[in-house]
Amino acid sequence: MTVSVVTDSAAALPVDLQRELGVTVVPILLTVDGEEVADDALSPAELLAAGTLSTAAPGPGAFARAVAECPRGDGVLILTVSAKLSSCHRAAVMGAREAGRRTIVVDTANAAGGQALAVHAAVSAAGRGAPLEEVAAAARRVAARVRLMGVLGGLDQLVRSGRIPAAAGRAGDRLGVRPLFDLHDGRIRRLLPSRSTAGAHRRILEQMRQSRPAEVHALHVAAVHADAHHDARSLLAAVEAESEPATAFVGGFGGALVAAAGVGVSGLAWWWEPPPYRHG
């Protein structure tokens, strides 16, 4: 490839896929009980057992080093988590300037699986020998089309973060409430909750089906989770039972997303690839 691709650890790219694609991942930073660690340093259970937990975007220097270490070629593309959710994008822009190499920085307006699918599309374009501008354009197209929808494993982290009262959290857990969410226009939006994870998965799959355009070339999906690999794998298996995705993988949340959503989260990111344009 003549274009190198860099992203941050909000993208739910499994480690083996990172290596296969040759993507450089800059870790988001966590402060756990006063000690700064990388996004993947601790398990989800260890993170949530901490007394205090906070997150911070990597500094510009981390992105500058990542760009500097990329192989020489046509340039470097940095794909970041939504700028509305993190300051990673701003740090990446500053880091790209500091590195002094030909670099384009793109805000994917996504996270987790949505961000990962934009990264995957960029690497695919780079693998075909596309120049930097075309690789960036491919990532932007996918970022605009991809949809991410998921379900929380419970209400504990919402209570811990102060987003809902403790009494409401206890009542919701007794009733088996499972909050659903989607990522739209770079922001996380709450949806009507479900009474079970299985019910939430049915709603997610129905949304995927309803979003299918009239003409389709391929489906690309990423099942994501926070310490709920079985649920994510089941969700992906349900997709594969009714279609043959061109891209399909399971990715786990990094520590920063676990800090925001807790454990037990599962969800699906997808985009429908249209047929190639034909002249005449």
Short mmCIF file of C-alpha atoms in Angstrom, two decimals:
data_model
loop_
_atom_site.label_atom_id
_atom_site.label_comp_id
_atom_site.label_asym_id
_atom_site.label_seq_id
_atom_site.Cartn_x
_atom_site.Cartn_y
_atom_site.Cartn_z
CA MET A 1 0.00 0.00 0.00
CA THR A 2 1.18 3.53 -0.72
CA VAL A 3 -1.14 5.02 1.93
CA SER A 4 -0.83 4.22 5.65
CA VAL A 5 -3.88 4.30 7.92
CA VAL A 6 -3.86 5.40 11.57
CA THR A 7 -6.80 5.43 13.97
CA ASP A 8 -7.46 5.72 17.71
CA SER A 9 -8.50 2.95 20.06
CA ALA A 10 -12.17 3.98 20.09
CA ALA A 11 -12.36 1.91 16.88
CA ALA A 12 -13.37 -1.61 17.87
CA LEU A 13 -10.81 -3.33 15.67
CA PRO A 14 -9.74 -6.73 17.02
CA VAL A 15 -5.99 -7.06 17.42
CA ASP A 16 -5.64 -9.74 14.75
CA LEU A 17 -7.48 -7.56 12.25
CA GLN A 18 -5.31 -4.57 13.15
CA ARG A 19 -2.27 -6.65 12.24
CA GLU A 20 -3.84 -8.06 9.09
CA LEU A 21 -4.80 -4.61 7.85
CA GLY A 22 -1.55 -2.99 8.94
CA VAL A 23 -3.38 -0.25 10.85
CA THR A 24 -1.62 1.79 13.53
CA VAL A 25 -3.83 2.33 16.58
CA VAL A 26 -3.09 5.23 18.95
CA PRO A 27 -4.43 4.37 22.42
CA ILE A 28 -6.80 6.65 24.30
CA LEU A 29 -5.56 7.25 27.84
CA LEU A 30 -7.25 6.20 31.08
CA THR A 31 -6.65 7.42 34.60
CA VAL A 32 -7.46 4.59 36.99
CA ASP A 33 -7.29 5.47 40.67
CA GLY A 34 -4.85 8.25 39.86
CA GLU A 35 -2.58 6.18 37.59
CA GLU A 36 -2.46 6.81 33.83
CA VAL A 37 -2.63 3.68 31.68
CA ALA A 38 -3.28 2.87 28.02
CA ASP A 39 -6.76 2.00 26.80
CA ASP A 40 -6.06 -1.74 26.63
CA ALA A 41 -4.01 -2.12 29.81
CA LEU A 42 -6.81 -3.48 32.01
CA SER A 43 -9.77 -5.79 31.54
CA PRO A 44 -13.30 -4.33 31.60
CA ALA A 45 -13.93 -5.87 35.02
CA GLU A 46 -10.73 -4.33 36.42
CA LEU A 47 -11.66 -0.92 35.02
CA LEU A 48 -15.13 -0.93 36.55
CA ALA A 49 -13.76 -2.13 39.90
CA ALA A 50 -11.66 1.05 40.14
CA GLY A 51 -12.57 3.73 42.64
CA THR A 52 -12.04 6.54 40.13
CA LEU A 53 -11.90 6.24 36.37
CA SER A 54 -11.54 8.93 33.73
CA THR A 55 -10.48 9.11 30.08
CA ALA A 56 -8.38 11.51 28.02
CA ALA A 57 -7.52 11.78 24.35
CA PRO A 58 -3.93 10.97 23.38
CA GLY A 59 -1.79 14.07 22.98
CA PRO A 60 -0.72 15.46 19.59
CA GLY A 61 2.70 13.90 20.13
CA ALA A 62 1.24 10.40 20.13
CA PHE A 63 -0.32 10.98 16.70
CA ALA A 64 2.85 12.68 15.43
CA ARG A 65 4.91 9.63 16.43
CA ALA A 66 2.41 7.27 14.80
CA VAL A 67 2.58 9.23 11.53
CA ALA A 68 6.38 9.43 11.65
CA GLU A 69 6.65 5.65 12.08
CA CYS A 70 4.44 4.86 9.07
CA PRO A 71 6.23 3.60 5.95
CA ARG A 72 7.07 6.23 3.36
CA GLY A 73 4.58 6.40 0.51
CA ASP A 74 1.85 8.62 -0.87
CA GLY A 75 0.82 9.77 2.62
CA VAL A 76 -0.98 8.95 5.86
CA LEU A 77 -4.71 8.95 6.63
CA ILE A 78 -5.81 9.39 10.26
CA LEU A 79 -9.39 8.36 11.07
CA THR A 80 -10.67 9.48 14.46
CA VAL A 81 -13.60 8.87 16.75
CA SER A 82 -16.33 11.50 16.50
CA ALA A 83 -15.10 14.99 17.43
CA LYS A 84 -18.40 15.41 19.30
CA LEU A 85 -17.42 12.58 21.65
CA SER A 86 -13.69 13.15 22.12
CA SER A 87 -10.87 15.60 21.49
CA CYS A 88 -8.94 12.91 19.58
CA HIS A 89 -9.66 14.66 16.28
CA ARG A 90 -8.17 17.94 17.43
CA ALA A 91 -5.10 16.15 18.80
CA ALA A 92 -4.72 14.25 15.53
CA VAL A 93 -4.85 17.46 13.46
CA MET A 94 -2.16 19.02 15.64
CA GLY A 95 -0.08 15.86 15.59
CA ALA A 96 -0.26 15.63 11.79
CA ARG A 97 1.10 19.18 11.51
CA GLU A 98 3.86 18.33 13.96
CA ALA A 99 4.86 15.21 12.00
CA GLY A 100 5.43 17.26 8.86
CA ARG A 101 4.34 14.53 6.45
CA ARG A 102 1.56 14.49 3.87
CA THR A 103 -1.42 13.60 6.04
CA ILE A 104 -5.22 13.87 5.91
CA VAL A 105 -7.22 13.72 9.14
CA VAL A 106 -10.88 12.64 8.92
CA ASP A 107 -13.49 12.80 11.68
CA THR A 108 -15.51 9.62 11.12
CA ALA A 109 -18.40 10.97 13.25
CA ASN A 110 -18.53 7.42 14.61
CA ALA A 111 -17.01 5.13 17.21
CA ALA A 112 -16.55 1.41 17.81
CA GLY A 113 -17.83 -0.66 14.88
CA GLY A 114 -18.81 2.34 12.76
CA GLN A 115 -15.31 3.76 13.03
CA ALA A 116 -13.81 0.32 12.43
CA LEU A 117 -15.75 -0.15 9.18
CA ALA A 118 -14.55 3.25 7.93
CA VAL A 119 -10.98 2.16 8.71
CA HIS A 120 -11.55 -1.14 6.91
CA ALA A 121 -12.85 0.67 3.81
CA ALA A 122 -9.84 2.99 3.82
CA VAL A 123 -7.39 0.10 3.99
CA SER A 124 -9.26 -1.70 1.19
CA ALA A 125 -8.96 1.39 -1.02
CA ALA A 126 -5.27 1.76 -0.14
CA GLY A 127 -4.74 -1.91 -0.96
CA ARG A 128 -6.06 -1.26 -4.45
CA GLY A 129 -3.36 1.37 -4.90
CA ALA A 130 -5.63 4.41 -4.53
CA PRO A 131 -3.86 7.70 -3.77
CA LEU A 132 -4.30 9.47 -0.43
CA GLU A 133 -7.23 11.70 -1.49
CA GLU A 134 -9.20 8.72 -2.84
CA VAL A 135 -8.52 6.66 0.28
CA ALA A 136 -9.80 9.53 2.42
CA ALA A 137 -12.87 9.87 0.19
CA ALA A 138 -13.63 6.14 0.56
CA ALA A 139 -13.47 6.45 4.34
CA ARG A 140 -15.75 9.51 4.31
CA ARG A 141 -18.34 7.72 2.15
CA VAL A 142 -18.52 4.80 4.55
CA ALA A 143 -18.56 7.05 7.61
CA ALA A 144 -21.59 8.84 6.14
CA ARG A 145 -23.43 5.58 5.39
CA VAL A 146 -22.60 3.40 8.39
CA ARG A 147 -25.07 2.92 11.23
CA LEU A 148 -24.27 1.73 14.73
CA MET A 149 -26.96 0.44 17.09
CA GLY A 150 -26.45 -1.34 20.38
CA VAL A 151 -27.85 -2.35 23.75
CA LEU A 152 -26.42 -1.83 27.23
CA GLY A 153 -25.96 -4.81 29.50
CA GLY A 154 -27.59 -2.99 32.42
CA LEU A 155 -27.95 0.37 34.12
CA ASP A 156 -24.99 0.23 36.53
CA GLN A 157 -22.68 2.50 34.54
CA LEU A 158 -25.43 5.04 33.87
CA VAL A 159 -26.00 5.22 37.62
CA ARG A 160 -22.28 5.43 38.37
CA SER A 161 -21.82 8.27 35.91
CA GLY A 162 -24.76 10.19 37.37
CA ARG A 163 -26.82 10.04 34.17
CA ILE A 164 -29.73 8.35 35.94
CA PRO A 165 -30.67 8.20 39.67
CA ALA A 166 -29.66 5.11 41.64
CA ALA A 167 -33.29 4.30 42.48
CA ALA A 168 -34.25 4.34 38.80
CA GLY A 169 -31.29 2.11 38.01
CA ARG A 170 -32.27 -0.46 40.63
CA ALA A 171 -35.89 -0.48 39.44
CA GLY A 172 -34.83 -0.83 35.82
CA ASP A 173 -32.51 -3.72 36.57
CA ARG A 174 -35.29 -5.55 38.46
CA LEU A 175 -37.51 -5.20 35.40
CA GLY A 176 -34.75 -6.34 33.05
CA VAL A 177 -34.65 -3.02 31.20
CA ARG A 178 -31.99 -2.93 28.48
CA PRO A 179 -31.40 0.59 27.10
CA LEU A 180 -30.82 0.80 23.36
CA PHE A 181 -28.74 3.47 21.64
CA ASP A 182 -27.53 4.46 18.22
CA LEU A 183 -24.82 6.73 16.92
CA HIS A 184 -26.09 9.43 14.60
CA ASP A 185 -24.34 12.56 13.34
CA GLY A 186 -21.46 11.90 15.69
CA ARG A 187 -23.62 11.75 18.82
CA ILE A 188 -24.94 8.88 20.91
CA ARG A 189 -28.74 8.91 21.06
CA ARG A 190 -30.92 6.93 23.46
CA LEU A 191 -33.69 4.81 21.97
CA LEU A 192 -36.71 3.19 23.60
CA PRO A 193 -35.41 0.38 25.84
CA SER A 194 -36.05 -3.32 25.42
CA ARG A 195 -37.00 -5.85 28.08
CA SER A 196 -34.17 -8.23 27.13
CA THR A 197 -30.93 -8.40 25.18
CA ALA A 198 -32.53 -10.88 22.77
CA GLY A 199 -35.39 -8.48 22.13
CA ALA A 200 -32.92 -5.66 21.58
CA HIS A 201 -31.05 -7.77 19.05
CA ARG A 202 -34.26 -8.42 17.14
CA ARG A 203 -34.86 -4.69 16.90
CA ILE A 204 -31.30 -4.07 15.73
CA LEU A 205 -31.63 -6.69 13.00
CA GLU A 206 -34.95 -5.26 11.90
CA GLN A 207 -33.39 -1.80 11.61
CA MET A 208 -30.61 -3.27 9.49
CA ARG A 209 -33.14 -4.92 7.17
CA GLN A 210 -35.27 -1.79 6.87
CA SER A 211 -32.24 0.33 5.99
CA ARG A 212 -31.37 -1.83 2.98
CA PRO A 213 -31.63 0.23 -0.22
CA ALA A 214 -33.31 -1.07 -3.37
CA GLU A 215 -30.01 -1.83 -5.10
CA VAL A 216 -27.13 -3.32 -3.14
CA HIS A 217 -23.69 -4.56 -4.06
CA ALA A 218 -22.58 -5.79 -0.62
CA LEU A 219 -23.24 -5.65 3.13
CA HIS A 220 -20.46 -4.82 5.60
CA VAL A 221 -20.96 -5.49 9.33
CA ALA A 222 -19.07 -5.34 12.61
CA ALA A 223 -20.54 -6.81 15.78
CA VAL A 224 -19.17 -5.04 18.86
CA HIS A 225 -19.25 -5.68 22.57
CA ALA A 226 -17.93 -4.82 26.01
CA ASP A 227 -17.09 -8.06 27.80
CA ALA A 228 -20.01 -9.75 26.00
CA HIS A 229 -18.35 -11.67 23.17
CA HIS A 230 -21.03 -14.37 23.10
CA ASP A 231 -23.81 -11.82 22.58
CA ALA A 232 -21.88 -10.08 19.79
CA ARG A 233 -21.07 -13.40 18.14
CA SER A 234 -24.76 -14.41 18.29
CA LEU A 235 -25.77 -11.12 16.71
CA LEU A 236 -23.29 -11.57 13.89
CA ALA A 237 -24.41 -15.18 13.39
CA ALA A 238 -27.99 -13.94 12.95
CA VAL A 239 -26.81 -11.57 10.21
CA GLU A 240 -24.82 -14.32 8.50
CA ALA A 241 -27.82 -16.67 8.63
CA GLU A 242 -29.76 -14.40 6.26
CA SER A 243 -27.01 -12.80 4.16
CA GLU A 244 -23.36 -13.13 3.16
CA PRO A 245 -21.57 -9.98 4.34
CA ALA A 246 -18.51 -8.94 2.36
CA THR A 247 -16.98 -7.76 5.64
CA ALA A 248 -17.82 -9.35 8.99
CA PHE A 249 -15.94 -9.36 12.29
CA VAL A 250 -16.40 -9.09 16.05
CA GLY A 251 -14.60 -6.32 17.92
CA GLY A 252 -14.37 -5.52 21.62
CA PHE A 253 -14.66 -2.07 23.19
CA GLY A 254 -11.52 -0.38 24.41
CA GLY A 255 -11.32 0.88 27.96
CA ALA A 256 -12.59 4.36 27.13
CA LEU A 257 -15.85 2.98 25.74
CA VAL A 258 -16.18 0.56 28.65
CA ALA A 259 -15.83 3.54 31.00
CA ALA A 260 -18.73 5.23 29.23
CA ALA A 261 -21.07 2.28 28.68
CA GLY A 262 -20.11 -0.40 31.20
CA VAL A 263 -19.92 -4.13 30.50
CA GLY A 264 -22.45 -6.39 28.82
CA VAL A 265 -22.85 -4.08 25.84
CA SER A 266 -23.45 -5.62 22.42
CA GLY A 267 -24.32 -4.06 19.11
CA LEU A 268 -23.98 -3.98 15.36
CA ALA A 269 -22.51 -1.52 12.91
CA TRP A 270 -23.40 -1.92 9.24
CA TRP A 271 -23.44 -0.22 5.88
CA TRP A 272 -24.91 -1.24 2.55
CA GLU A 273 -22.51 -0.78 -0.34
CA PRO A 274 -24.29 0.42 -3.50
CA PRO A 275 -23.57 -1.06 -6.95
CA PRO A 276 -20.62 0.50 -8.76
CA TYR A 277 -21.53 3.41 -10.96
CA ARG A 278 -21.59 2.53 -14.65
CA HIS A 279 -21.37 5.10 -17.44
CA GLY A 280 -24.05 4.99 -20.12
#
